[in-house]
Amino acid sequence: MDLRDIQSIRAVIARGKRWDVIFSLLGLLALMTGVLTFVALFADMTIQGAPRLSLDFFTNFPSRRAGEAGILSAWVGTTLVMLTTAMAAVPLGVAAGVYLEEYAPKNWVTDVIEINVTNLAGVPSIVYGLLALGLFVYQFGLGQSILSAGLTLALLILPIVIVATRESIRAIPQVIREGAYALGATPWQTVRDHILPYSSAGILTGVIIGMARAIGETAPIITIGALTFIAFLPPAPYQETLPFFNFDWLMAPFTVMPIQMFNWTSRPEAAFQANAAAAGFVLVLMTLAMNGLAIFLRYRLRRNIKW
Amino acid sequence: METTANAEQLVAKAQAQNLSFYYSDYQALKSINMTVHEKKVTALIGPSGCGKSTLLRCFNRMHDLYPGNRYEGGIRLHPDNTDLLSPDVDPIEVRMRISMVFQKPNPFPKSIYENVAYGLRVRGVNKRVILDEKVEEALRDAALWDEVKERLDDLASNLSGGQQQRLCIARALATEPEMILFDEPTSALDPIATANIEELISELKEKVTILIVTHNMQQAARVSDFTAYMYLGELVEFGATDQIFIKPQKKETEDYITGRFG
């Protein structure tokens, strides 16, 4: 073959490019499998649940009559559990991540811990449920409360928060760290003034992605004994007298969105299926909203950070 | 290898004494003896990997940030004759006395003002009046004040590369260090910015002792009073810059200076 023959060069290029076309079509197909499945499911749920979506649906307690049943206790429960989860998982996860990156000596002990943390992210959520049932509900006597559920989900997303914290800390160039140390900063001053502010976008994103996962968790919440039917709200967090707020709600029984859905889907009446679809629609929207918030915060917080 | 070429009074600011340094098992510096004179510019030159940056980073104990590093011998800082490398001396104390400017400008992703003020904040200075005054003084000394005085609250990353490096110099100056270490400060800059930094370094020696690593021999010739030529972790020759460049004592130094090697 004449390596300088322009015709044969073109033929070789054309043959090579054919594979580009084939692969890009296959790739597009693979991508669409996931995207279209989700879109179809979401559309189906929306169509089925749309007639039930009204303000009443959000302000009514569940009921024996499908037409009057709502998700009030479920969305309030989910919100409070998520709040508790965040309050527990963020300080623990961020502190652990900062310690591992900035303080811990690099030796085999920290290597083992590191592998363990990564593995924790793969532990099935039902296992966390069993752990929490034994530990939080019975051992610590926290009962089947919002606090138990929040702590359980916090454990579940702790590895996600730790890994996100470490990765965003690692993205900070070493010269920035050295710049702070060279001015005589202590490790804590470096962490407080530089490491945490510059990694906060990544950490927040990790936290929210973790929460978006936790919000749909059903198994561990059922395991610790969340109610499937509840027609009252936890006590209000505010009061008339000093100090004007209280944490009684932490110990209250509760239910959450996915359990409410699960409850409705297990009913034979078609009307409840519509309720389940409507609740599913709300739950997916909550998750999407959290992911949207993550993207927004990442954009806002990173705007000023350039290396 | 002390030089006696200069007639004026020379005062030792820092002295490396039998200084060796190990990255785990690898010996990067081999028994270095060298004097850095007060309010003079001392340049470290040599081919890549000769240990000049490693030596520089001994002076502010930067190596302590990483595990497995080990010093032997000492660096005496005068007038108090403190051994900077002694385990009893806190590396943070050393870094408060000796500041550093890095190879690539590394301003914090904060405002211009906060970048300069950071070293003072670390030292517990938070009064606005004092900070304002020190920040202005440092920026003036770094020849950056006129360019940034209208926009101190702008992000440092909006400055050009040369301005960023002068900002880093201002940051290092603000805490009134006894000595400043420059680690190839112009290697990421264009020729004009480089010339500005070199001019600045020549002016700064009125106030502060300077130790500078450079891969650029002409730069060493232009800015320094003393030059040390290093090769494979050893100090080959040390002396007044004129003497090193015009009449080096050693064949290796001459080969490097004349470009036959390295």
Coordinates of C-alpha atoms in Angstrom, one line a residue:
Chain A
M1 CA 0.0 0.0 0.0
D2 CA 1.3 3.4 -0.9
L3 CA 1.3 5.4 2.3
R4 CA 1.2 8.7 0.4
D5 CA -1.7 7.8 -1.9
I6 CA -4.4 10.3 -1.0
Q7 CA -7.2 8.0 -2.1
S8 CA -6.2 5.2 0.3
I9 CA -5.7 7.7 3.1
R10 CA -9.2 8.9 2.7
A11 CA -10.5 5.3 2.6
V12 CA -8.7 4.6 5.9
I13 CA -10.2 7.7 7.5
A14 CA -13.7 6.8 6.3
R15 CA -13.4 3.3 7.6
G16 CA -12.2 4.6 11.0
K17 CA -15.0 7.1 11.2
R18 CA -17.7 4.5 10.6
W19 CA -16.9 3.2 14.1
D20 CA -17.3 6.6 15.5
V21 CA -20.9 6.7 14.1
I22 CA -21.7 3.2 15.3
F23 CA -20.3 3.9 18.8
S24 CA -22.0 7.2 19.2
L25 CA -25.4 5.6 18.3
L26 CA -24.8 2.8 20.8
G27 CA -23.8 5.3 23.5
L28 CA -26.9 7.5 22.8
L29 CA -29.1 4.4 23.1
A30 CA -27.5 3.5 26.4
L31 CA -28.0 7.0 27.7
M32 CA -31.6 7.0 26.5
T33 CA -32.4 3.7 28.3
G34 CA -31.9 5.4 31.6
V35 CA -33.4 8.8 30.8
L36 CA -36.4 7.5 28.9
T37 CA -37.3 4.9 31.6
F38 CA -37.3 7.6 34.2
V39 CA -39.3 10.0 32.0
A40 CA -41.8 7.4 31.3
L41 CA -42.2 6.4 34.9
F42 CA -42.5 10.0 36.0
A43 CA -45.0 10.8 33.3
D44 CA -47.1 7.8 34.1
M45 CA -47.1 8.7 37.8
T46 CA -48.0 12.3 37.0
I47 CA -50.9 11.3 34.8
Q48 CA -52.2 8.9 37.4
G49 CA -51.7 11.2 40.3
A50 CA -52.6 14.5 38.7
P51 CA -56.3 14.4 39.7
R52 CA -55.3 14.1 43.4
L53 CA -52.8 17.0 43.4
S54 CA -54.5 19.8 45.1
L55 CA -53.9 21.9 48.2
D56 CA -56.1 19.6 50.2
F57 CA -53.7 16.7 49.4
F58 CA -51.0 18.5 51.3
T59 CA -53.1 19.7 54.2
N60 CA -55.1 16.5 54.9
F61 CA -54.1 13.6 57.1
P62 CA -54.3 10.1 55.6
S63 CA -57.8 8.7 55.7
R64 CA -59.8 5.5 55.1
R65 CA -61.5 7.4 52.3
A66 CA -59.1 7.7 49.4
G67 CA -60.7 10.9 48.2
E68 CA -60.0 12.7 51.5
A69 CA -56.6 11.2 52.2
G70 CA -53.6 13.5 52.1
I71 CA -49.9 13.6 52.9
L72 CA -49.7 16.2 55.7
S73 CA -48.2 13.9 58.3
A74 CA -45.9 12.4 55.7
W75 CA -44.3 15.6 54.3
V76 CA -44.0 17.1 57.7
G77 CA -42.4 13.9 59.0
T78 CA -40.0 13.8 56.0
T79 CA -39.1 17.4 56.5
L80 CA -38.3 17.0 60.2
V81 CA -36.4 13.7 59.7
M82 CA -34.3 15.3 56.9
L83 CA -33.6 18.3 59.2
T84 CA -32.5 15.9 62.0
T85 CA -30.4 13.9 59.5
A86 CA -28.6 17.0 58.2
M87 CA -28.0 18.3 61.8
A88 CA -26.3 15.0 62.7
A89 CA -24.6 14.0 59.4
V90 CA -23.1 17.4 58.5
P91 CA -21.0 18.1 61.6
L92 CA -20.0 14.4 62.0
G93 CA -19.2 13.9 58.3
V94 CA -17.3 17.2 57.8
A95 CA -15.3 16.8 61.0
A96 CA -14.3 13.2 60.0
G97 CA -13.4 14.3 56.5
V98 CA -11.3 17.2 57.6
Y99 CA -9.6 15.1 60.2
L100 CA -8.7 12.4 57.7
E101 CA -7.4 14.9 55.1
E102 CA -5.7 17.6 57.3
Y103 CA -4.8 16.0 60.6
A104 CA -4.6 12.2 60.4
P105 CA -1.1 10.8 60.0
K106 CA -0.9 8.8 56.7
N107 CA -0.3 5.2 57.9
W108 CA -1.9 1.8 57.6
V109 CA -4.5 2.6 60.3
T110 CA -5.9 5.5 58.4
D111 CA -5.7 3.5 55.2
V112 CA -7.9 0.8 56.9
I113 CA -10.3 3.5 58.1
E114 CA -10.4 5.0 54.7
I115 CA -11.3 1.7 53.0
N116 CA -14.0 1.1 55.7
V117 CA -15.6 4.5 55.2
T118 CA -15.8 3.8 51.4
N119 CA -17.3 0.4 52.1
L120 CA -19.9 1.8 54.5
A121 CA -21.4 3.6 51.6
G122 CA -22.2 0.2 50.0
V123 CA -23.8 -1.4 53.1
P124 CA -27.5 -2.1 52.4
S125 CA -29.8 0.4 54.1
I126 CA -31.8 -2.4 55.9
V127 CA -28.6 -3.2 57.8
Y128 CA -28.6 0.4 59.1
G129 CA -32.2 -0.1 60.1
L130 CA -31.4 -3.2 62.1
L131 CA -28.5 -1.4 63.8
A132 CA -30.6 1.6 64.6
L133 CA -33.4 -0.6 66.0
G134 CA -31.0 -2.2 68.4
L135 CA -29.0 0.9 69.2
F136 CA -31.1 4.0 69.0
V137 CA -34.6 2.6 69.6
Y138 CA -33.8 0.1 72.4
Q139 CA -30.3 0.7 73.8
F140 CA -30.6 4.5 73.9
G141 CA -34.3 4.4 74.5
L142 CA -35.0 6.9 71.8
G143 CA -38.1 5.0 70.7
Q144 CA -39.8 5.0 67.3
S145 CA -39.2 8.7 67.0
I146 CA -38.1 11.4 64.5
L147 CA -34.8 11.5 66.3
S148 CA -34.2 7.7 65.8
A149 CA -35.1 8.0 62.2
G150 CA -32.9 11.1 61.6
L151 CA -29.9 9.5 63.3
T152 CA -30.4 6.3 61.3
L153 CA -30.4 8.2 58.0
A154 CA -27.5 10.3 59.2
L155 CA -25.5 7.1 59.6
L156 CA -26.6 6.0 56.2
I157 CA -25.4 9.2 54.5
L158 CA -22.3 9.7 56.7
P159 CA -20.0 7.9 54.2
I160 CA -21.3 10.1 51.4
V161 CA -20.7 13.3 53.4
I162 CA -17.2 12.1 54.4
V163 CA -16.2 11.2 50.9
A164 CA -17.6 14.4 49.5
T165 CA -15.8 16.4 52.1
R166 CA -12.5 14.7 51.4
E167 CA -12.8 15.0 47.7
S168 CA -13.5 18.7 47.8
I169 CA -10.7 19.3 50.3
R170 CA -8.3 17.4 48.0
A171 CA -9.3 19.7 45.1
I172 CA -7.7 22.6 47.0
P173 CA -4.2 23.1 45.5
Q174 CA -1.4 22.3 47.9
V175 CA 0.2 25.7 47.2
I176 CA -2.8 27.4 48.8
R177 CA -2.3 25.3 51.9
E178 CA 1.4 26.0 51.9
G179 CA 0.7 29.7 51.5
A180 CA -1.3 29.7 54.7
Y181 CA 1.2 27.7 56.6
A182 CA 4.1 29.8 55.3
L183 CA 2.4 32.8 57.0
G184 CA 2.6 31.0 60.3
A185 CA -1.0 29.7 60.4
T186 CA -1.7 26.7 62.6
P187 CA -3.5 23.7 61.1
W188 CA -6.8 24.8 62.7
Q189 CA -6.4 28.4 61.3
T190 CA -5.7 26.9 57.9
V191 CA -8.8 24.7 58.1
R192 CA -11.0 27.4 59.4
D193 CA -9.9 30.3 57.2
H194 CA -9.1 28.3 54.0
I195 CA -9.9 24.6 53.8
L196 CA -13.5 24.9 54.9
P197 CA -14.5 28.0 53.0
Y198 CA -12.9 26.8 49.8
S199 CA -14.4 23.3 50.0
S200 CA -17.9 24.3 51.2
A201 CA -19.4 24.1 47.7
G202 CA -18.3 20.5 47.3
I203 CA -19.3 19.6 50.8
L204 CA -22.8 21.1 50.4
T205 CA -23.3 19.3 47.1
G206 CA -22.3 16.0 48.8
V207 CA -24.6 16.6 51.7
I208 CA -27.6 17.4 49.5
I209 CA -26.9 14.4 47.2
G210 CA -26.8 12.3 50.4
M211 CA -30.0 13.8 51.6
A212 CA -31.7 13.2 48.3
R213 CA -30.8 9.6 48.7
A214 CA -32.0 9.5 52.3
I215 CA -35.3 11.1 51.5
G216 CA -36.5 8.1 49.6
E217 CA -35.2 5.5 52.0
T218 CA -38.0 3.2 53.3
A219 CA -36.5 0.0 54.6
P220 CA -34.5 1.4 57.6
I221 CA -37.4 3.7 58.6
I222 CA -39.8 0.8 58.6
T223 CA -37.3 -1.3 60.5
I224 CA -37.1 1.1 63.4
G225 CA -40.9 1.1 63.5
A226 CA -42.2 4.3 61.9
L227 CA -46.0 4.3 61.8
T228 CA -47.7 3.6 58.5
F229 CA -50.9 5.5 59.5
I230 CA -50.7 8.6 61.6
A231 CA -53.3 11.3 61.9
F232 CA -51.6 13.9 64.0
L233 CA -48.5 16.1 63.8
P234 CA -45.5 16.2 66.0
P235 CA -45.6 19.0 68.6
A236 CA -44.8 22.4 67.2
P237 CA -41.2 23.5 67.6
Y238 CA -42.2 26.9 69.0
Q239 CA -43.9 27.9 72.3
E240 CA -45.3 31.0 74.0
T241 CA -42.9 31.0 76.9
L242 CA -39.1 31.2 77.0
P243 CA -37.0 30.1 75.2
F244 CA -39.8 30.1 72.6
F245 CA -38.6 26.9 70.9
N246 CA -38.5 23.3 72.0
F247 CA -37.3 20.0 70.7
D248 CA -40.3 17.8 71.8
W249 CA -40.9 17.0 68.2
L250 CA -37.7 15.0 68.1
M251 CA -39.3 12.3 70.3
A252 CA -42.6 12.3 68.4
P253 CA -43.9 9.3 66.4
F254 CA -44.0 10.0 62.7
T255 CA -44.3 8.7 59.2
V256 CA -42.4 9.7 56.0
M257 CA -43.3 10.1 52.3
P258 CA -42.1 6.7 51.0
I259 CA -43.8 4.9 53.8
Q260 CA -47.0 6.7 53.0
M261 CA -46.6 5.7 49.4
F262 CA -45.9 2.1 50.4
N263 CA -49.0 2.0 52.5
W264 CA -51.2 3.3 49.7
T265 CA -49.8 1.0 47.1
S266 CA -50.5 -2.0 49.3
R267 CA -54.3 -1.1 49.3
P268 CA -56.5 -2.9 46.8
E269 CA -58.7 0.2 45.9
A270 CA -57.7 1.9 42.7
A271 CA -58.3 5.3 44.3
F272 CA -55.4 4.7 46.7
Q273 CA -53.2 3.9 43.8
A274 CA -53.8 7.4 42.5
N275 CA -52.9 8.7 45.9
A276 CA -49.7 6.7 45.8
A277 CA -48.9 8.1 42.4
A278 CA -49.5 11.7 43.6
A279 CA -47.3 11.2 46.6
G280 CA -44.6 9.7 44.4
F281 CA -44.8 12.7 42.2
V282 CA -44.3 15.0 45.2
L283 CA -41.4 12.8 46.4
V284 CA -39.6 12.9 43.1
L285 CA -40.1 16.7 42.9
M286 CA -38.6 17.0 46.4
T287 CA -35.6 15.0 45.3
L288 CA -35.2 17.0 42.1
A289 CA -35.5 20.2 44.0
M290 CA -32.7 19.2 46.3
N291 CA -30.5 18.3 43.4
G292 CA -31.3 21.6 41.8
L293 CA -30.4 23.4 45.0
A294 CA -27.1 21.5 45.0
I295 CA -26.3 22.7 41.5
F296 CA -27.3 26.3 42.4
L297 CA -25.2 26.4 45.6
R298 CA -22.2 24.9 43.9
Y299 CA -22.4 27.5 41.2
R300 CA -22.9 30.4 43.7
L301 CA -20.2 29.3 46.1
R302 CA -17.6 28.5 43.4
R303 CA -18.0 31.7 41.6
N304 CA -15.4 33.4 43.7
I305 CA -13.0 30.5 43.9
K306 CA -10.4 30.4 41.3
W307 CA -6.9 29.0 41.7
Chain B
M1 CA 34.2 29.5 51.7
E2 CA 33.4 32.8 53.3
T3 CA 34.0 35.7 51.0
T4 CA 36.0 38.7 52.0
A5 CA 35.5 40.5 48.8
N6 CA 33.1 43.1 50.2
A7 CA 34.6 45.9 52.2
E8 CA 31.4 46.9 53.9
Q9 CA 30.3 45.3 57.1
L10 CA 28.6 41.9 56.7
V11 CA 26.4 40.6 59.4
A12 CA 25.3 36.9 59.3
K13 CA 21.5 36.5 59.4
A14 CA 21.3 32.8 59.1
Q15 CA 23.9 30.0 58.9
A16 CA 23.3 26.5 57.7
Q17 CA 25.7 24.2 59.6
N18 CA 26.3 20.7 58.3
L19 CA 22.8 20.7 57.1
S20 CA 21.6 17.4 55.6
F21 CA 18.1 16.6 54.5
Y22 CA 16.3 13.4 53.8
Y23 CA 13.1 12.6 52.0
S24 CA 12.6 9.3 53.8
D25 CA 15.7 7.3 52.7
Y26 CA 16.8 9.7 49.9
Q27 CA 19.4 12.2 51.0
A28 CA 18.5 15.5 49.1
L29 CA 21.0 17.8 50.9
K30 CA 24.5 16.8 51.8
S31 CA 26.1 18.6 54.7
I32 CA 25.5 22.2 53.5
N33 CA 27.5 25.0 55.2
M34 CA 26.4 28.4 54.1
T35 CA 25.9 31.9 55.5
V36 CA 23.0 34.2 54.5
H37 CA 24.0 37.8 55.1
E38 CA 21.7 40.3 56.6
K39 CA 20.0 42.7 54.2
K40 CA 21.6 41.1 51.2
V41 CA 20.2 39.0 48.4
T42 CA 21.6 35.5 48.3
A43 CA 20.8 33.4 45.3
L44 CA 20.7 29.6 45.1
I45 CA 21.4 28.3 41.5
G46 CA 22.0 24.9 40.0
P47 CA 20.4 22.4 37.6
S48 CA 16.9 20.9 38.3
G49 CA 16.9 18.5 41.2
C50 CA 20.1 19.9 42.7
G51 CA 18.3 20.6 46.0
K52 CA 18.1 24.3 45.9
S53 CA 14.4 24.4 46.6
T54 CA 14.8 21.7 49.2
L55 CA 17.4 23.9 50.9
L56 CA 15.2 27.0 50.7
R57 CA 12.3 25.1 52.3
C58 CA 14.4 24.1 55.2
F59 CA 14.6 27.7 56.3
N60 CA 10.9 27.9 57.1
R61 CA 10.5 24.2 58.0
M62 CA 8.1 23.7 55.1
H63 CA 9.3 20.1 55.1
D64 CA 7.6 19.5 58.4
L65 CA 4.2 19.5 56.7
Y66 CA 5.0 16.2 55.1
P67 CA 5.7 12.9 56.8
G68 CA 9.0 11.1 56.4
N69 CA 11.2 14.2 56.1
R70 CA 14.2 14.5 58.3
Y71 CA 16.8 17.2 59.0
E72 CA 20.3 16.8 60.2
G73 CA 22.6 19.6 61.3
G74 CA 21.2 23.0 61.9
I75 CA 20.3 26.5 60.7
R76 CA 21.3 29.2 63.1
L77 CA 19.2 32.4 62.9
H78 CA 20.8 35.5 64.3
P79 CA 21.0 37.7 66.3
D80 CA 19.4 35.3 68.9
N81 CA 21.3 32.2 67.5
T82 CA 18.2 30.1 67.5
D83 CA 18.5 26.7 65.8
L84 CA 15.6 26.8 63.4
L85 CA 15.7 23.0 62.9
S86 CA 15.7 22.1 66.5
P87 CA 12.8 19.9 67.5
D88 CA 12.3 22.3 70.4
V89 CA 11.6 25.2 68.1
D90 CA 8.0 25.3 66.8
P91 CA 7.9 25.4 63.0
I92 CA 5.1 27.9 63.3
E93 CA 7.4 30.3 65.2
V94 CA 10.0 29.9 62.4
R95 CA 7.4 30.7 59.7
M96 CA 6.3 33.8 61.7
R97 CA 9.9 35.1 61.5
I98 CA 10.7 34.0 58.0
S99 CA 8.1 34.3 55.2
M100 CA 8.0 32.8 51.8
V101 CA 7.0 33.6 48.2
F102 CA 6.2 30.7 46.0
Q103 CA 7.0 29.7 42.4
K104 CA 3.5 30.2 41.1
P105 CA 1.5 33.1 42.5
N106 CA -0.8 31.5 45.1
P107 CA -3.1 34.3 46.3
F108 CA -6.0 33.0 48.5
P109 CA -9.4 33.2 46.8
K110 CA -10.2 36.2 48.9
S111 CA -10.1 39.9 48.4
I112 CA -6.8 41.8 47.8
Y113 CA -7.1 43.3 51.2
E114 CA -7.7 40.0 53.0
N115 CA -4.8 38.4 51.3
V116 CA -2.4 41.0 52.6
A117 CA -4.0 41.1 56.0
Y118 CA -4.1 37.3 56.5
G119 CA -0.6 37.0 58.1
L120 CA -1.7 39.7 60.6
R121 CA -5.0 38.0 61.4
V122 CA -3.1 34.8 62.1
R123 CA -1.2 36.8 64.7
G124 CA -4.4 38.0 66.3
V125 CA -4.4 41.5 64.8
N126 CA -8.0 42.3 63.9
K127 CA -8.3 46.0 64.5
R128 CA -9.3 47.6 61.3
V129 CA -7.2 50.7 61.8
I130 CA -4.0 48.8 62.3
L131 CA -4.8 46.4 59.5
D132 CA -5.6 49.3 57.1
E133 CA -2.2 50.9 57.8
K134 CA -0.2 47.6 57.6
V135 CA -1.9 46.5 54.4
E136 CA -1.2 49.9 52.7
E137 CA 2.4 49.8 53.8
A138 CA 2.9 46.3 52.6
L139 CA 1.3 47.0 49.3
R140 CA 3.4 50.2 48.9
D141 CA 6.5 48.2 49.6
A142 CA 5.5 45.6 47.1
A143 CA 5.0 48.4 44.5
L144 CA 1.4 47.4 44.0
W145 CA -0.5 50.1 46.0
D146 CA -1.1 52.5 43.1
E147 CA -2.6 49.7 41.0
V148 CA -5.0 48.3 43.6
K149 CA -5.8 51.1 46.1
E150 CA -9.2 51.7 44.4
R151 CA -10.2 48.1 44.5
L152 CA -8.9 46.5 47.6
D153 CA -12.1 44.5 48.0
D154 CA -11.8 42.9 44.6
L155 CA -10.8 39.3 44.3
A156 CA -7.1 38.7 44.1
S157 CA -7.7 36.3 41.2
N158 CA -8.8 39.2 39.0
L159 CA -5.2 40.6 39.1
S160 CA -2.7 39.7 36.4
G161 CA 0.0 37.1 37.1
G162 CA 2.7 39.7 37.9
Q163 CA 0.3 41.6 40.1
Q164 CA -0.7 38.4 41.9
Q165 CA 3.0 37.7 42.6
R166 CA 3.5 41.2 43.9
L167 CA 0.4 40.7 46.1
C168 CA 2.0 37.5 47.4
I169 CA 5.2 39.5 48.2
A170 CA 3.0 42.1 50.0
R171 CA 1.4 39.3 51.9
A172 CA 4.8 38.0 52.9
L173 CA 6.0 41.6 53.9
A174 CA 3.0 42.6 55.9
T175 CA 4.1 40.6 58.9
E176 CA 7.5 42.3 59.0
P177 CA 9.6 39.2 58.6
E178 CA 13.3 39.1 59.3
M179 CA 13.9 37.2 56.1
I180 CA 11.9 36.3 52.9
L181 CA 12.4 33.1 50.9
F182 CA 11.7 33.3 47.2
D183 CA 11.2 30.0 45.4
E184 CA 11.7 30.8 41.7
P185 CA 9.3 33.7 42.0
T186 CA 9.3 34.7 38.3
S187 CA 9.2 31.3 36.6
A188 CA 5.5 31.7 35.8
L189 CA 5.7 35.3 34.7
D190 CA 6.3 37.1 31.5
P191 CA 9.5 39.2 31.0
I192 CA 8.0 42.5 32.0
A193 CA 6.5 41.2 35.2
T194 CA 9.8 39.4 35.8
A195 CA 11.7 42.7 35.5
N196 CA 9.3 44.3 37.9
I197 CA 9.7 41.6 40.5
E198 CA 13.5 41.7 40.1
E199 CA 13.6 45.4 40.7
L200 CA 11.4 45.0 43.7
I201 CA 13.7 42.4 45.2
S202 CA 16.6 44.7 44.8
E203 CA 14.7 47.4 46.7
L204 CA 13.4 45.1 49.4
K205 CA 16.9 44.2 50.6
E206 CA 17.1 47.6 52.3
K207 CA 14.6 46.2 54.7
V208 CA 14.9 42.5 54.8
T209 CA 17.2 39.6 54.2
I210 CA 16.5 37.7 51.0
L211 CA 17.2 34.1 50.0
I212 CA 16.1 33.3 46.4
V213 CA 16.1 30.2 44.4
T214 CA 16.3 30.8 40.7
H215 CA 16.8 28.6 37.6
N216 CA 17.7 31.7 35.7
M217 CA 21.4 32.5 36.0
Q218 CA 21.1 36.0 34.6
Q219 CA 18.5 36.7 37.2
A220 CA 20.9 35.6 39.9
A221 CA 23.6 37.8 38.4
R222 CA 21.1 40.8 38.3
V223 CA 19.5 40.6 41.7
S224 CA 21.9 38.9 44.1
D225 CA 24.9 39.9 46.2
F226 CA 25.9 36.4 47.0
T227 CA 25.4 33.2 45.0
A228 CA 25.5 29.6 45.9
Y229 CA 25.9 27.0 43.2
M230 CA 24.5 23.6 44.1
Y231 CA 24.8 20.3 42.4
L232 CA 23.4 16.9 43.4
G233 CA 22.5 18.1 46.9
E234 CA 25.9 19.6 47.6
L235 CA 27.0 23.2 47.8
V236 CA 29.7 23.3 45.2
E237 CA 30.6 27.0 45.5
F238 CA 29.5 30.0 47.5
G239 CA 30.7 33.5 47.2
A240 CA 30.0 37.1 46.1
T241 CA 27.9 37.0 43.0
D242 CA 30.5 39.0 40.9
Q243 CA 33.2 36.5 41.9
I244 CA 31.0 33.5 41.1
F245 CA 30.1 34.8 37.7
I246 CA 33.4 36.3 36.7
K247 CA 36.0 34.2 38.4
P248 CA 34.5 31.0 39.8
Q249 CA 37.0 28.9 41.8
K250 CA 35.6 25.6 40.7
K251 CA 35.6 24.0 37.3
E252 CA 32.0 22.7 37.8
T253 CA 30.7 26.1 38.6
E254 CA 32.4 27.6 35.6
D255 CA 30.9 24.9 33.3
Y256 CA 27.4 25.6 34.6
I257 CA 27.7 29.4 34.4
T258 CA 29.1 29.3 30.9
G259 CA 26.3 27.0 29.8
R260 CA 28.5 24.0 29.1
F261 CA 26.5 22.0 31.6
G262 CA 23.0 22.0 33.1

